[in-house]
Every structure is written in structure tokens, then in C-alpha cells.
CSV table of C-alpha atoms and ligand atoms in Angstrom, one decimal:
chain,number,residue,atom,x,y,z
E,281,MET,CA,-21.4,-26.5,-93.1
E,282,LYS,CA,-20.5,-23.8,-90.6
E,283,LEU,CA,-23.1,-22.3,-88.2
E,284,GLN,CA,-24.0,-19.2,-90.3
E,285,GLU,CA,-24.1,-21.3,-93.5
E,286,ILE,CA,-26.6,-23.6,-91.9
E,287,PHE,CA,-28.9,-20.7,-90.8
E,288,ASP,CA,-28.6,-19.2,-94.3
E,289,THR,CA,-29.5,-22.4,-96.0
E,290,TYR,CA,-32.5,-23.0,-93.9
E,291,LYS,CA,-33.7,-19.5,-94.7
E,292,GLU,CA,-33.2,-20.1,-98.4
E,293,TYR,CA,-34.5,-23.6,-98.8
E,294,ILE,CA,-36.7,-24.7,-95.8
E,295,MET,CA,-40.2,-23.6,-95.3
E,296,PRO,CA,-40.4,-21.3,-92.2
E,297,THR,CA,-43.2,-23.3,-90.4
E,298,TYR,CA,-41.4,-23.5,-87.1
E,299,THR,CA,-40.5,-20.8,-84.6
E,300,LYS,CA,-36.7,-21.6,-84.5
E,301,THR,CA,-34.3,-21.4,-81.6
E,302,PRO,CA,-30.8,-20.6,-83.0
E,303,LEU,CA,-29.1,-23.8,-81.8
E,304,VAL,CA,-27.5,-26.4,-84.0
E,305,PHE,CA,-27.3,-29.8,-82.4
E,306,VAL,CA,-25.0,-32.6,-83.6
E,307,LYS,CA,-24.8,-35.1,-80.8
E,308,GLY,CA,-26.9,-36.5,-77.9
E,309,LYS,CA,-26.5,-38.9,-75.1
E,310,GLY,CA,-29.0,-39.5,-72.3
E,311,SER,CA,-30.2,-36.1,-71.0
E,312,LYS,CA,-27.2,-34.3,-72.6
E,313,LEU,CA,-27.0,-32.6,-76.0
E,314,TRP,CA,-24.1,-31.0,-77.7
E,315,ASP,CA,-24.3,-28.2,-80.2
E,316,ILE,CA,-22.0,-27.6,-83.2
E,317,GLN,CA,-19.6,-25.6,-81.1
E,318,ASN,CA,-19.5,-28.4,-78.6
E,319,LYS,CA,-21.4,-26.6,-75.9
E,320,GLU,CA,-23.2,-29.0,-73.6
E,321,TYR,CA,-26.9,-28.7,-72.7
E,322,LEU,CA,-29.0,-30.5,-70.1
E,323,ASP,CA,-32.2,-31.4,-72.0
E,324,PHE,CA,-35.4,-31.2,-69.8
E,325,PHE,CA,-37.7,-31.3,-72.8
E,326,PRO,CA,-36.1,-34.0,-75.0
E,327,GLY,CA,-37.7,-34.1,-78.4
E,328,TRP,CA,-41.0,-32.6,-77.2
E,329,GLY,CA,-41.8,-35.8,-75.5
E,330,VAL,CA,-40.1,-38.1,-78.0
E,331,GLY,CA,-37.0,-38.6,-76.0
E,332,SER,CA,-38.4,-40.4,-73.0
E,333,LEU,CA,-35.3,-42.7,-72.7
E,334,GLY,CA,-33.1,-39.7,-73.4
E,335,HIS,CA,-31.0,-39.3,-76.6
E,336,CYS,CA,-29.5,-42.3,-78.3
E,337,HIS,CA,-30.4,-44.9,-75.7
E,338,PRO,CA,-27.9,-47.8,-76.3
E,339,LYS,CA,-30.6,-50.5,-76.4
E,340,VAL,CA,-32.6,-48.5,-79.0
E,341,MET,CA,-29.5,-47.9,-81.0
E,342,SER,CA,-28.5,-51.5,-81.1
E,343,ALA,CA,-32.0,-52.6,-82.0
E,344,ILE,CA,-32.1,-50.2,-84.9
E,345,ARG,CA,-28.6,-51.2,-86.1
E,346,ASP,CA,-29.5,-54.9,-85.9
E,347,GLN,CA,-32.7,-54.4,-87.9
E,348,VAL,CA,-31.1,-52.2,-90.5
E,349,SER,CA,-28.7,-55.0,-91.4
E,350,LYS,CA,-31.7,-57.4,-91.9
E,351,LEU,CA,-34.7,-55.7,-93.3
E,352,ILE,CA,-35.7,-52.0,-93.1
E,353,PHE,CA,-39.1,-52.0,-94.8
E,354,ILE,CA,-41.8,-54.4,-95.9
E,355,PRO,CA,-45.2,-53.2,-97.1
E,356,ASN,CA,-48.4,-53.9,-95.1
E,357,ASN,CA,-49.8,-56.5,-97.5
E,358,TYR,CA,-47.1,-58.9,-96.2
E,359,TYR,CA,-46.2,-60.1,-92.7
E,360,HIS,CA,-43.1,-59.6,-90.6
E,361,PRO,CA,-42.4,-60.7,-87.0
E,362,GLN,CA,-41.8,-57.3,-85.4
E,363,GLN,CA,-45.3,-56.0,-85.8
E,364,ALA,CA,-46.6,-59.2,-84.2
E,365,HIS,CA,-44.2,-58.9,-81.3
E,366,LEU,CA,-45.1,-55.2,-80.7
E,367,ALA,CA,-48.8,-55.7,-81.0
E,368,LYS,CA,-48.6,-58.5,-78.5
E,369,GLU,CA,-46.4,-56.5,-76.1
E,370,LEU,CA,-48.9,-53.6,-76.2
E,371,ASN,CA,-51.7,-56.1,-75.3
E,372,PHE,CA,-49.6,-57.0,-72.2
E,373,TRP,CA,-49.2,-53.3,-71.2
E,374,ALA,CA,-52.7,-52.0,-72.2
E,375,PHE,CA,-56.0,-53.9,-72.5
E,376,PRO,CA,-57.2,-56.6,-75.0
E,377,CYS,CA,-56.9,-54.7,-78.2
E,378,LYS,CA,-56.0,-54.8,-81.9
E,379,VAL,CA,-53.7,-52.2,-83.2
E,380,PHE,CA,-53.2,-50.0,-86.3
E,381,PHE,CA,-49.7,-48.8,-87.2
E,382,CYS,CA,-48.9,-45.4,-88.6
E,383,ASN,CA,-46.2,-42.8,-88.3
E,384,SER,CA,-47.2,-39.9,-86.1
E,385,GLY,CA,-49.6,-38.6,-83.5
E,386,ALA,CA,-51.8,-36.7,-85.9
E,387,GLU,CA,-52.0,-39.8,-88.1
E,388,ALA,CA,-53.0,-41.9,-85.1
E,389,ASN,CA,-55.7,-39.5,-84.3
E,390,GLU,CA,-56.9,-39.3,-87.9
E,391,GLY,CA,-57.2,-43.1,-87.6
E,392,ALA,CA,-59.3,-42.8,-84.4
E,393,ILE,CA,-61.6,-40.3,-86.1
E,394,LYS,CA,-62.1,-42.4,-89.2
E,395,PHE,CA,-62.6,-45.4,-86.9
E,396,SER,CA,-65.3,-43.6,-85.0
E,397,ARG,CA,-67.2,-42.5,-88.1
E,398,LYS,CA,-67.2,-46.1,-89.4
E,399,TYR,CA,-68.3,-47.4,-86.0
E,400,GLY,CA,-71.0,-44.8,-85.8
E,401,GLN,CA,-72.8,-45.9,-89.0
E,402,GLY,CA,-74.2,-42.4,-89.5
E,403,ARG,CA,-73.3,-41.0,-86.1
E,404,TYR,CA,-70.2,-38.9,-86.6
E,405,GLU,CA,-70.0,-36.1,-84.1
E,406,ILE,CA,-67.0,-36.2,-81.7
E,407,ILE,CA,-66.9,-34.1,-78.6
E,408,THR,CA,-63.5,-32.6,-77.8
E,409,PHE,CA,-62.2,-30.1,-75.3
E,410,GLU,CA,-60.9,-26.5,-75.0
E,411,ASN,CA,-57.1,-26.2,-75.0
E,412,SER,CA,-56.7,-29.7,-76.3
E,413,PHE,CA,-54.1,-30.6,-79.0
E,414,HIS,CA,-54.5,-33.5,-81.4
E,415,GLY,CA,-52.2,-32.6,-84.3
E,416,ARG,CA,-52.0,-30.5,-87.5
E,417,THR,CA,-53.7,-32.6,-90.2
E,418,LEU,CA,-57.2,-31.3,-91.0
E,419,ALA,CA,-59.4,-33.6,-89.0
E,420,ALA,CA,-56.9,-33.6,-86.0
E,421,LEU,CA,-56.9,-29.8,-86.2
E,422,ALA,CA,-60.7,-29.8,-86.2
E,423,ALA,CA,-60.6,-31.9,-83.0
E,424,THR,CA,-58.0,-29.5,-81.5
E,425,GLY,CA,-59.9,-27.0,-79.2
E,426,GLN,CA,-57.6,-24.0,-79.9
E,427,LYS,CA,-58.8,-21.5,-82.5
E,428,LYS,CA,-55.3,-20.2,-83.0
E,429,TYR,CA,-54.2,-23.4,-84.8
E,430,GLN,CA,-57.2,-23.4,-87.1
E,431,ALA,CA,-57.1,-19.8,-88.2
E,432,GLY,CA,-56.6,-19.4,-91.9
E,433,PHE,CA,-57.2,-23.0,-92.7
E,434,GLU,CA,-61.0,-22.9,-93.1
E,435,PRO,CA,-63.1,-24.7,-94.0
E,436,ILE,CA,-62.3,-26.9,-91.0
E,437,PRO,CA,-63.9,-30.4,-91.4
E,438,GLU,CA,-67.3,-30.7,-89.7
E,439,GLY,CA,-68.4,-33.1,-87.0
E,440,PHE,CA,-66.6,-31.8,-83.9
E,441,LYS,CA,-67.9,-30.0,-80.9
E,442,THR,CA,-65.5,-28.4,-78.4
E,443,VAL,CA,-66.6,-28.0,-74.8
E,444,LYS,CA,-65.0,-26.9,-71.5
E,445,PHE,CA,-62.4,-29.3,-70.0
E,446,ASN,CA,-63.4,-31.1,-66.8
E,447,ASP,CA,-67.1,-30.0,-67.3
E,448,LEU,CA,-69.4,-33.0,-67.4
E,449,ALA,CA,-72.5,-30.8,-67.8
E,450,ALA,CA,-70.9,-29.2,-70.9
E,451,VAL,CA,-70.3,-32.6,-72.4
E,452,LYS,CA,-73.9,-33.7,-71.7
E,453,GLY,CA,-75.1,-30.4,-73.2
E,454,ALA,CA,-73.2,-31.1,-76.4
E,455,LEU,CA,-74.6,-34.6,-76.9
E,456,SER,CA,-76.9,-35.2,-79.9
E,457,ALA,CA,-78.3,-38.2,-81.8
E,458,LYS,CA,-75.2,-37.8,-84.0
E,459,THR,CA,-72.6,-38.1,-81.2
E,460,VAL,CA,-70.3,-41.1,-81.6
E,461,ALA,CA,-67.3,-40.3,-79.4
E,462,VAL,CA,-65.6,-38.2,-76.8
E,463,MET,CA,-61.9,-37.6,-77.3
E,464,LEU,CA,-59.5,-36.2,-74.8
E,465,GLU,CA,-56.0,-35.9,-73.4
E,466,LEU,CA,-55.9,-36.8,-69.7
E,467,VAL,CA,-53.1,-34.3,-69.2
E,468,GLN,CA,-53.4,-31.6,-71.8
E,469,GLY,CA,-49.8,-31.1,-72.8
E,470,GLU,CA,-49.7,-28.3,-75.5
E,471,GLY,CA,-52.6,-26.6,-73.7
E,472,GLY,CA,-50.6,-25.9,-70.6
E,473,ILE,CA,-50.4,-29.1,-68.4
E,474,ASN,CA,-54.1,-29.2,-67.5
E,475,ILE,CA,-55.0,-32.4,-65.6
E,476,ALA,CA,-58.4,-34.2,-66.1
E,477,GLU,CA,-60.1,-34.6,-62.7
E,478,LYS,CA,-60.7,-38.2,-61.7
E,479,GLU,CA,-64.5,-37.8,-61.0
E,480,PHE,CA,-64.8,-36.2,-64.4
E,481,VAL,CA,-63.0,-39.1,-66.2
E,482,LEU,CA,-65.0,-41.7,-64.3
E,483,ALA,CA,-68.3,-39.9,-65.2
E,484,LEU,CA,-67.2,-39.7,-68.8
E,485,ARG,CA,-66.6,-43.4,-69.0
E,486,LYS,CA,-70.0,-44.0,-67.5
E,487,LEU,CA,-71.7,-41.6,-69.9
E,488,CYS,CA,-69.9,-43.2,-72.9
E,489,ASP,CA,-71.1,-46.7,-71.8
E,490,GLU,CA,-74.7,-45.5,-71.4
E,491,LYS,CA,-74.8,-43.8,-74.7
E,492,ASN,CA,-72.7,-46.2,-76.7
E,493,LEU,CA,-70.0,-43.6,-77.3
E,494,LEU,CA,-66.4,-44.3,-77.9
E,495,LEU,CA,-64.0,-42.9,-75.3
E,496,ILE,CA,-60.8,-42.0,-77.2
E,497,VAL,CA,-57.8,-41.1,-75.1
E,498,ASP,CA,-55.0,-39.3,-76.9
E,499,GLU,CA,-51.9,-40.5,-75.2
E,500,VAL,CA,-49.5,-39.2,-77.8
E,501,GLN,CA,-47.7,-37.1,-75.1
E,502,THR,CA,-48.8,-38.9,-71.9
E,503,GLY,CA,-48.2,-42.5,-73.1
E,504,ILE,CA,-45.2,-44.8,-72.7
E,505,GLY,CA,-44.4,-44.1,-69.1
E,506,ARG,CA,-44.5,-40.3,-69.0
E,507,THR,CA,-47.0,-40.1,-66.0
E,508,GLY,CA,-45.5,-43.0,-64.0
E,509,LYS,CA,-47.8,-45.7,-65.5
E,510,MET,CA,-47.3,-47.1,-69.0
E,511,PHE,CA,-50.4,-45.2,-70.0
E,512,CYS,CA,-52.0,-42.2,-68.3
E,513,TYR,CA,-55.5,-43.8,-68.3
E,514,GLN,CA,-54.1,-46.3,-65.8
E,515,ASN,CA,-54.0,-43.6,-63.2
E,516,TYR,CA,-57.7,-43.2,-63.5
E,517,GLY,CA,-58.9,-46.8,-63.2
E,518,ILE,CA,-60.7,-46.7,-66.6
E,519,ILE,CA,-60.3,-48.5,-69.9
E,520,PRO,CA,-60.7,-46.4,-73.0
E,521,ASP,CA,-62.1,-47.8,-76.2
E,522,VAL,CA,-59.4,-46.2,-78.3
E,523,VAL,CA,-55.9,-45.0,-77.4
E,524,THR,CA,-53.6,-43.2,-79.7
E,525,LEU,CA,-49.8,-43.2,-79.3
E,526,ALA,CA,-46.7,-41.8,-81.0
E,527,LYS,CA,-44.0,-39.5,-79.6
E,528,ALA,CA,-42.0,-41.6,-77.1
E,529,LEU,CA,-43.0,-45.0,-78.5
E,530,GLY,CA,-40.2,-45.2,-81.0
E,531,GLY,CA,-37.3,-43.8,-78.9
E,532,GLY,CA,-36.8,-41.3,-81.7
E,533,VAL,CA,-37.9,-43.0,-84.9
E,534,PRO,CA,-41.3,-42.1,-86.3
E,535,ILE,CA,-44.0,-44.5,-85.2
E,536,GLY,CA,-47.7,-43.9,-84.3
E,537,MET,CA,-50.3,-46.4,-83.2
E,538,MET,CA,-53.9,-46.7,-82.5
E,539,LEU,CA,-55.1,-49.3,-80.0
E,540,VAL,CA,-58.7,-50.3,-80.3
E,541,LYS,CA,-60.7,-52.6,-77.9
E,542,LYS,CA,-60.7,-56.0,-79.3
E,543,GLN,CA,-64.5,-56.5,-79.5
E,544,ILE,CA,-64.9,-53.6,-81.9
E,545,ALA,CA,-61.6,-53.5,-83.7
E,546,ASP,CA,-62.8,-55.3,-86.8
E,547,THR,CA,-65.0,-52.3,-87.6
E,548,LEU,CA,-62.2,-51.4,-90.0
E,549,GLY,CA,-61.7,-54.1,-92.6
E,550,PRO,CA,-59.4,-54.7,-95.5
E,551,GLY,CA,-59.0,-51.6,-97.7
E,552,MET,CA,-60.7,-49.2,-95.4
E,553,HIS,CA,-57.6,-47.5,-93.9
E,554,ALA,CA,-53.9,-47.7,-94.5
E,555,SER,CA,-50.5,-46.1,-94.1
E,556,THR,CA,-47.6,-47.2,-96.4
E,557,PHE,CA,-44.8,-46.7,-93.9
E,558,GLY,CA,-46.9,-47.8,-90.9
E,559,GLY,CA,-45.1,-50.2,-88.6
E,560,SER,CA,-42.0,-51.1,-90.6
E,561,PRO,CA,-39.7,-53.7,-89.1
E,562,LEU,CA,-37.2,-50.9,-88.2
E,563,VAL,CA,-39.6,-48.7,-86.1
E,564,CYS,CA,-41.3,-51.7,-84.5
E,565,LYS,CA,-37.9,-53.1,-83.4
E,566,ALA,CA,-37.1,-49.7,-81.9
E,567,ALA,CA,-40.4,-49.5,-80.1
E,568,LEU,CA,-39.9,-53.0,-78.7
E,569,ALA,CA,-36.5,-51.9,-77.3
E,570,VAL,CA,-38.2,-48.8,-75.7
E,571,LEU,CA,-40.8,-50.9,-74.0
E,572,ARG,CA,-38.2,-53.5,-72.8
E,573,SER,CA,-35.9,-50.8,-71.5
E,574,ILE,CA,-38.7,-49.2,-69.5
E,575,GLN,CA,-39.3,-52.6,-67.9
E,576,LYS,CA,-35.7,-53.7,-67.4
E,577,GLU,CA,-34.5,-50.3,-66.0
E,578,LYS,CA,-37.6,-49.9,-63.8
E,579,LEU,CA,-38.3,-46.6,-65.4
E,580,LEU,CA,-41.9,-46.3,-64.3
E,581,GLN,CA,-40.7,-46.5,-60.7
E,582,ASN,CA,-38.0,-43.9,-61.5
E,583,THR,CA,-40.6,-41.7,-63.1
E,584,LEU,CA,-42.7,-41.7,-59.9
E,585,GLU,CA,-39.7,-41.1,-57.6
E,586,MET,CA,-38.0,-38.5,-59.7
E,587,GLY,CA,-41.4,-36.9,-60.5
E,588,GLU,CA,-42.1,-36.6,-56.7
E,589,TYR,CA,-38.6,-35.1,-56.2
E,590,LEU,CA,-39.0,-32.6,-59.1
E,591,LYS,CA,-42.4,-31.6,-57.8
E,592,GLU,CA,-40.9,-30.8,-54.3
E,593,LYS,CA,-38.2,-28.8,-56.0
E,594,LEU,CA,-40.7,-26.8,-58.1
E,595,LEU,CA,-43.0,-26.2,-55.1
E,596,SER,CA,-40.0,-24.8,-53.2
E,597,LEU,CA,-39.2,-22.5,-56.1
E,598,GLN,CA,-42.8,-21.3,-56.0
E,599,LYS,CA,-42.2,-20.4,-52.3
E,600,ASN,CA,-38.9,-18.7,-52.8
E,601,CYS,CA,-39.4,-16.9,-56.1
E,602,SER,CA,-42.1,-14.4,-57.1
E,603,GLY,CA,-44.4,-14.6,-60.0
E,604,ILE,CA,-45.3,-18.4,-60.0
E,605,LYS,CA,-49.0,-18.9,-60.0
E,606,GLU,CA,-49.3,-22.7,-60.0
E,607,ILE,CA,-47.3,-25.9,-60.3
E,608,ARG,CA,-49.2,-28.8,-62.0
E,609,GLY,CA,-48.2,-32.2,-63.2
E,610,MET,CA,-48.0,-35.9,-62.9
E,611,GLY,CA,-45.1,-38.3,-63.2
E,612,LEU,CA,-42.4,-36.5,-65.1
E,613,MET,CA,-44.8,-34.1,-66.9
E,614,TRP,CA,-44.8,-30.7,-65.1
E,615,GLY,CA,-46.0,-27.2,-65.8
E,616,MET,CA,-45.1,-24.1,-63.9
E,617,GLU,CA,-47.7,-21.3,-64.6
E,618,LEU,CA,-46.2,-17.9,-64.4
E,619,ASN,CA,-48.1,-14.6,-64.1
E,620,LYS,CA,-46.2,-13.3,-67.2
E,621,PRO,CA,-44.9,-14.8,-70.5
E,622,GLY,CA,-42.2,-17.4,-70.0
E,623,LYS,CA,-40.2,-16.8,-73.2
E,624,ALA,CA,-37.4,-14.8,-71.5
E,625,ILE,CA,-36.9,-17.5,-68.8
E,626,VAL,CA,-36.6,-20.2,-71.5
E,627,GLU,CA,-33.9,-18.1,-73.2
E,628,TYR,CA,-32.1,-17.4,-70.0
E,629,CYS,CA,-32.0,-21.2,-69.2
E,630,MET,CA,-30.9,-22.0,-72.7
E,631,ASN,CA,-27.9,-19.6,-72.5
E,632,LYS,CA,-27.0,-21.3,-69.2
E,633,GLY,CA,-27.2,-24.8,-70.9
E,634,LEU,CA,-30.7,-25.9,-69.8
E,635,LEU,CA,-33.4,-26.7,-72.4
E,636,ILE,CA,-37.0,-26.3,-71.2
E,637,ASN,CA,-40.2,-25.3,-73.0
E,638,CYS,CA,-42.9,-22.7,-72.6
E,639,THR,CA,-46.4,-23.5,-73.8
E,640,HIS,CA,-49.6,-21.6,-73.8
E,641,ASP,CA,-47.5,-18.4,-73.4
E,642,THR,CA,-47.1,-18.5,-69.6
E,643,VAL,CA,-46.6,-22.2,-68.7
E,644,LEU,CA,-43.0,-23.5,-68.4
E,645,ARG,CA,-43.1,-27.2,-69.4
E,646,LEU,CA,-40.6,-29.7,-68.0
E,647,MET,CA,-40.6,-33.2,-69.4
E,648,PRO,CA,-37.2,-34.8,-68.7
E,649,ALA,CA,-36.3,-38.3,-69.8
E,650,LEU,CA,-37.7,-41.0,-67.6
E,651,ASN,CA,-34.2,-42.1,-66.6
E,652,ILE,CA,-33.3,-38.6,-65.3
E,653,THR,CA,-31.3,-38.6,-62.1
E,654,ARG,CA,-31.5,-36.6,-58.8
E,655,LYS,CA,-28.2,-34.9,-59.7
E,656,GLU,CA,-29.5,-33.8,-63.1
E,657,ILE,CA,-32.7,-32.4,-61.5
E,658,ASN,CA,-30.6,-30.5,-59.0
E,659,LYS,CA,-28.5,-29.0,-61.7
E,660,ALA,CA,-31.6,-28.0,-63.7
E,661,MET,CA,-33.4,-26.5,-60.7
E,662,LYS,CA,-30.4,-24.3,-59.8
E,663,ILE,CA,-30.4,-22.8,-63.3
E,664,LEU,CA,-34.2,-22.4,-63.3
E,665,GLU,CA,-34.0,-20.7,-59.9
E,666,ASN,CA,-31.5,-18.2,-61.1
E,667,ALA,CA,-33.6,-17.6,-64.2
E,668,LEU,CA,-36.7,-16.9,-62.0
E,669,LYS,CA,-34.8,-14.6,-59.8
E,670,GLU,CA,-32.8,-12.7,-62.4
E,671,VAL,CA,-35.2,-12.4,-65.4
E,672,LYS,CA,-37.4,-9.3,-64.9
J,723,LIG,C1,-47.7,-33.9,-80.3
J,723,LIG,C2,-49.1,-34.3,-80.1
J,723,LIG,C3,-49.9,-34.7,-81.2
J,723,LIG,C4,-49.4,-34.7,-82.7
J,723,LIG,O1,-48.4,-35.5,-82.9
J,723,LIG,P1,-47.6,-35.4,-84.3
J,723,LIG,O2,-46.7,-36.6,-84.2
J,723,LIG,O3,-46.8,-34.1,-84.2
J,723,LIG,O4,-48.5,-35.5,-85.4
J,723,LIG,C5,-51.2,-35.2,-81.0
J,723,LIG,N1,-51.7,-35.2,-79.7
J,723,LIG,C6,-51.0,-34.9,-78.7
J,723,LIG,C7,-51.6,-35.0,-77.3
J,723,LIG,C8,-49.7,-34.4,-78.8
J,723,LIG,O5,-49.0,-34.0,-77.8
């Protein structure tokens, strides 16, 4: 199909649920992407957080190829070795836990919500935060503290209270005899790169312990190395009760996971929750390759070093260009808040061959692959600088 035919076919046959950028990609390697006309792009937002190893990482590709030739799928009423390997590996990186396999971030969060309700034995209310994002299925949407995503889909499932982020008094004010959990992202991604304060998180942990509440950390975007630790909660010195994962975990294949503290994990027993495709040999094999590559290639270290380098570059842009309100971030997850909408800047960068994102209308979001290099950062920053100076 030629370019225009592809656009026309989408218009005719694919539901228009996404705001589309008119680019057709056919190939990717590392932080580079090529479109159908063979124009090259530098990808500073690979796969909305999925592409933490860049596109088509060789170890992930060979793991997938190897598994495809042996066994692609086996249902969850049987055993296969890859789930065992992956669950064990996550116990090494996280905390003593048992895991549930699913296919996406929303599904992992649905699992966490169902887990909480079962755990609560009648307590069911979950406290979540303004500007959070937990996914598009109905309960995940109810947990998401942004009205714009809920509008038109009422009735929204009950049992969620949304309070101000980083506000312990607001959390305490929302507690009731029915409260069972507090659920948050430690760095709100979709909501504009808002970082949870350390004292707040420590106090939340303490509060949850005192009141027998589950602390659920949504690491769908922050997990798997993005903030310079395997999991973002490790920057805070706390251990959550439940962690949800997806995006970067599979290196591009769809996998979601819920990690639950071992002592309470058997709350869900046979027949209580399920996902047909969850944790197939194919996706587990890919995830294992992702985790091993992060370790072998010292990508947590690279994330910290390149994150620091990117931060300096962004701060110097803030000094030299007008209209930048704030630079916020951690590891390789950065937001640049402008005092105007960022759409035109994203478009300028795209035309110059740099892909970035704008979220929450005014926040430019940069989340390059964890194996990004200084040279690639320099190239991206040059384009961004021109954009900031030239776009009125
Ligand atoms: C993307 C995202 C989700 C939803 O993940 P899907 O795989 O799109 O369902 C949930 N939580 C956070 C923090 C996310 O960034």
C-alpha cells in the first residue's frame, strides 16, 4: 500500500479512537525509526514507554525468534518454564512476591483493584490521586483522577476517591471504614511528569501499615529501569504491597504483570481471576531478555548518567530560551512545562526528524530508550532548541 492508500484505509475501516500523527513507520533499530518514505527519525518517546531498550533490540528479537520456533502459547491451566523463570527473576529485582500475568497496564491495574476488594472482605474503597492515569478499562478509568477521560462513559464504577497528589491531609480526610487501598504512580506520566515527594510516600507507607491498607504502586510507566532503578519505588526506600507493570516489560510484546507481597498473595485462589493470553511462553521469553539486557548492558547505570546529562541540557535550554516554566523528572523520564501548549513544538521537532510527546497540553515529555547515547541526546537537544526558539 502507498502512503495515501494507508491513510484512506484507516479512515474507512479503523475506529478513530486515536489522535493520529500522519507518519507511517516501517522499520526501527535502537533509537532510530524509518518511515515509509525512508526518512529517518530519532525517537525520544519510543512506544509511549514501551521501547525502553529501543526498537528491535537484538536480544529481544532472538529470544522471540527462538520461542516462536518451540511453543508460542499454552493456556494457564498448564505449566511452562518461562513463567517460572520470569516470576523468579522478578523476585530477585523486586521483593518477595507472587505474580499474576496479564497483557496490559489497564489489565494489571484491574487485577490490583479486584485483589484489593477480595482482600478487603467488605472494605472496597481505593484512594487515588488527581492527574493520575491508570488505564482505559472501566475500573482503571474510575481510578484515573482526570475527569476528561471519564466524560461520556458514566456510570463510572463506584468505590474510588480522588484526592490531591502529595497531600497527606487529603488522604487522611478521605479515609473511611470502607477504605482498603491507596493507589498511585510515583511519577505521574500522563498527568505531566509530577513527582511524588519522598516525605509524602514515606508517610503514606506508614499510614497504610497503621490502617491495614494496601499500598498499590502503578509502575506501568516508571517500571523496568525508567527512573534509574528497576522500579521507581526503590528510589523511595519503601516496599509496596502491590506493584503493576506493563509497557517496557516485554520489549514491545504485550505483557502486563501484578506483583503482590508473598504473605497476602494467596488472597486470590483458583477461579477468582484469569487472563487467557496472560504470560504466554512468547511474551515471558521476551521479558526475560529485557531484564537480562538491562543487567548485562548496565542500563540502570546508563539511565542515571544519561538522565543527569539530559537534565543539564534541559536546564540550559530553560536558561537560554523563553517560555519554559519548569523542568521535572527522574532517570530518563523528563517533562518540560511550557507556558503555552506544546503541540506546535512537537510538530516542528517531528518535521526535523525528532519524535517527542506533549502531555497535559503544556508539558513536553521525553522518555528516550535506556541505552540512549550522549551523541543522540546532543542531536535531539539541538532540534529542540531550534524548536523552542523558532516556534512562536
Ligand atoms: C500507560 C499506562 C497505563 C495503561 O496501560 P495500557 O497498557 O495502555 O492499558 C496504566 N498506568 C500507567 C501509569 C500508564 O502509564
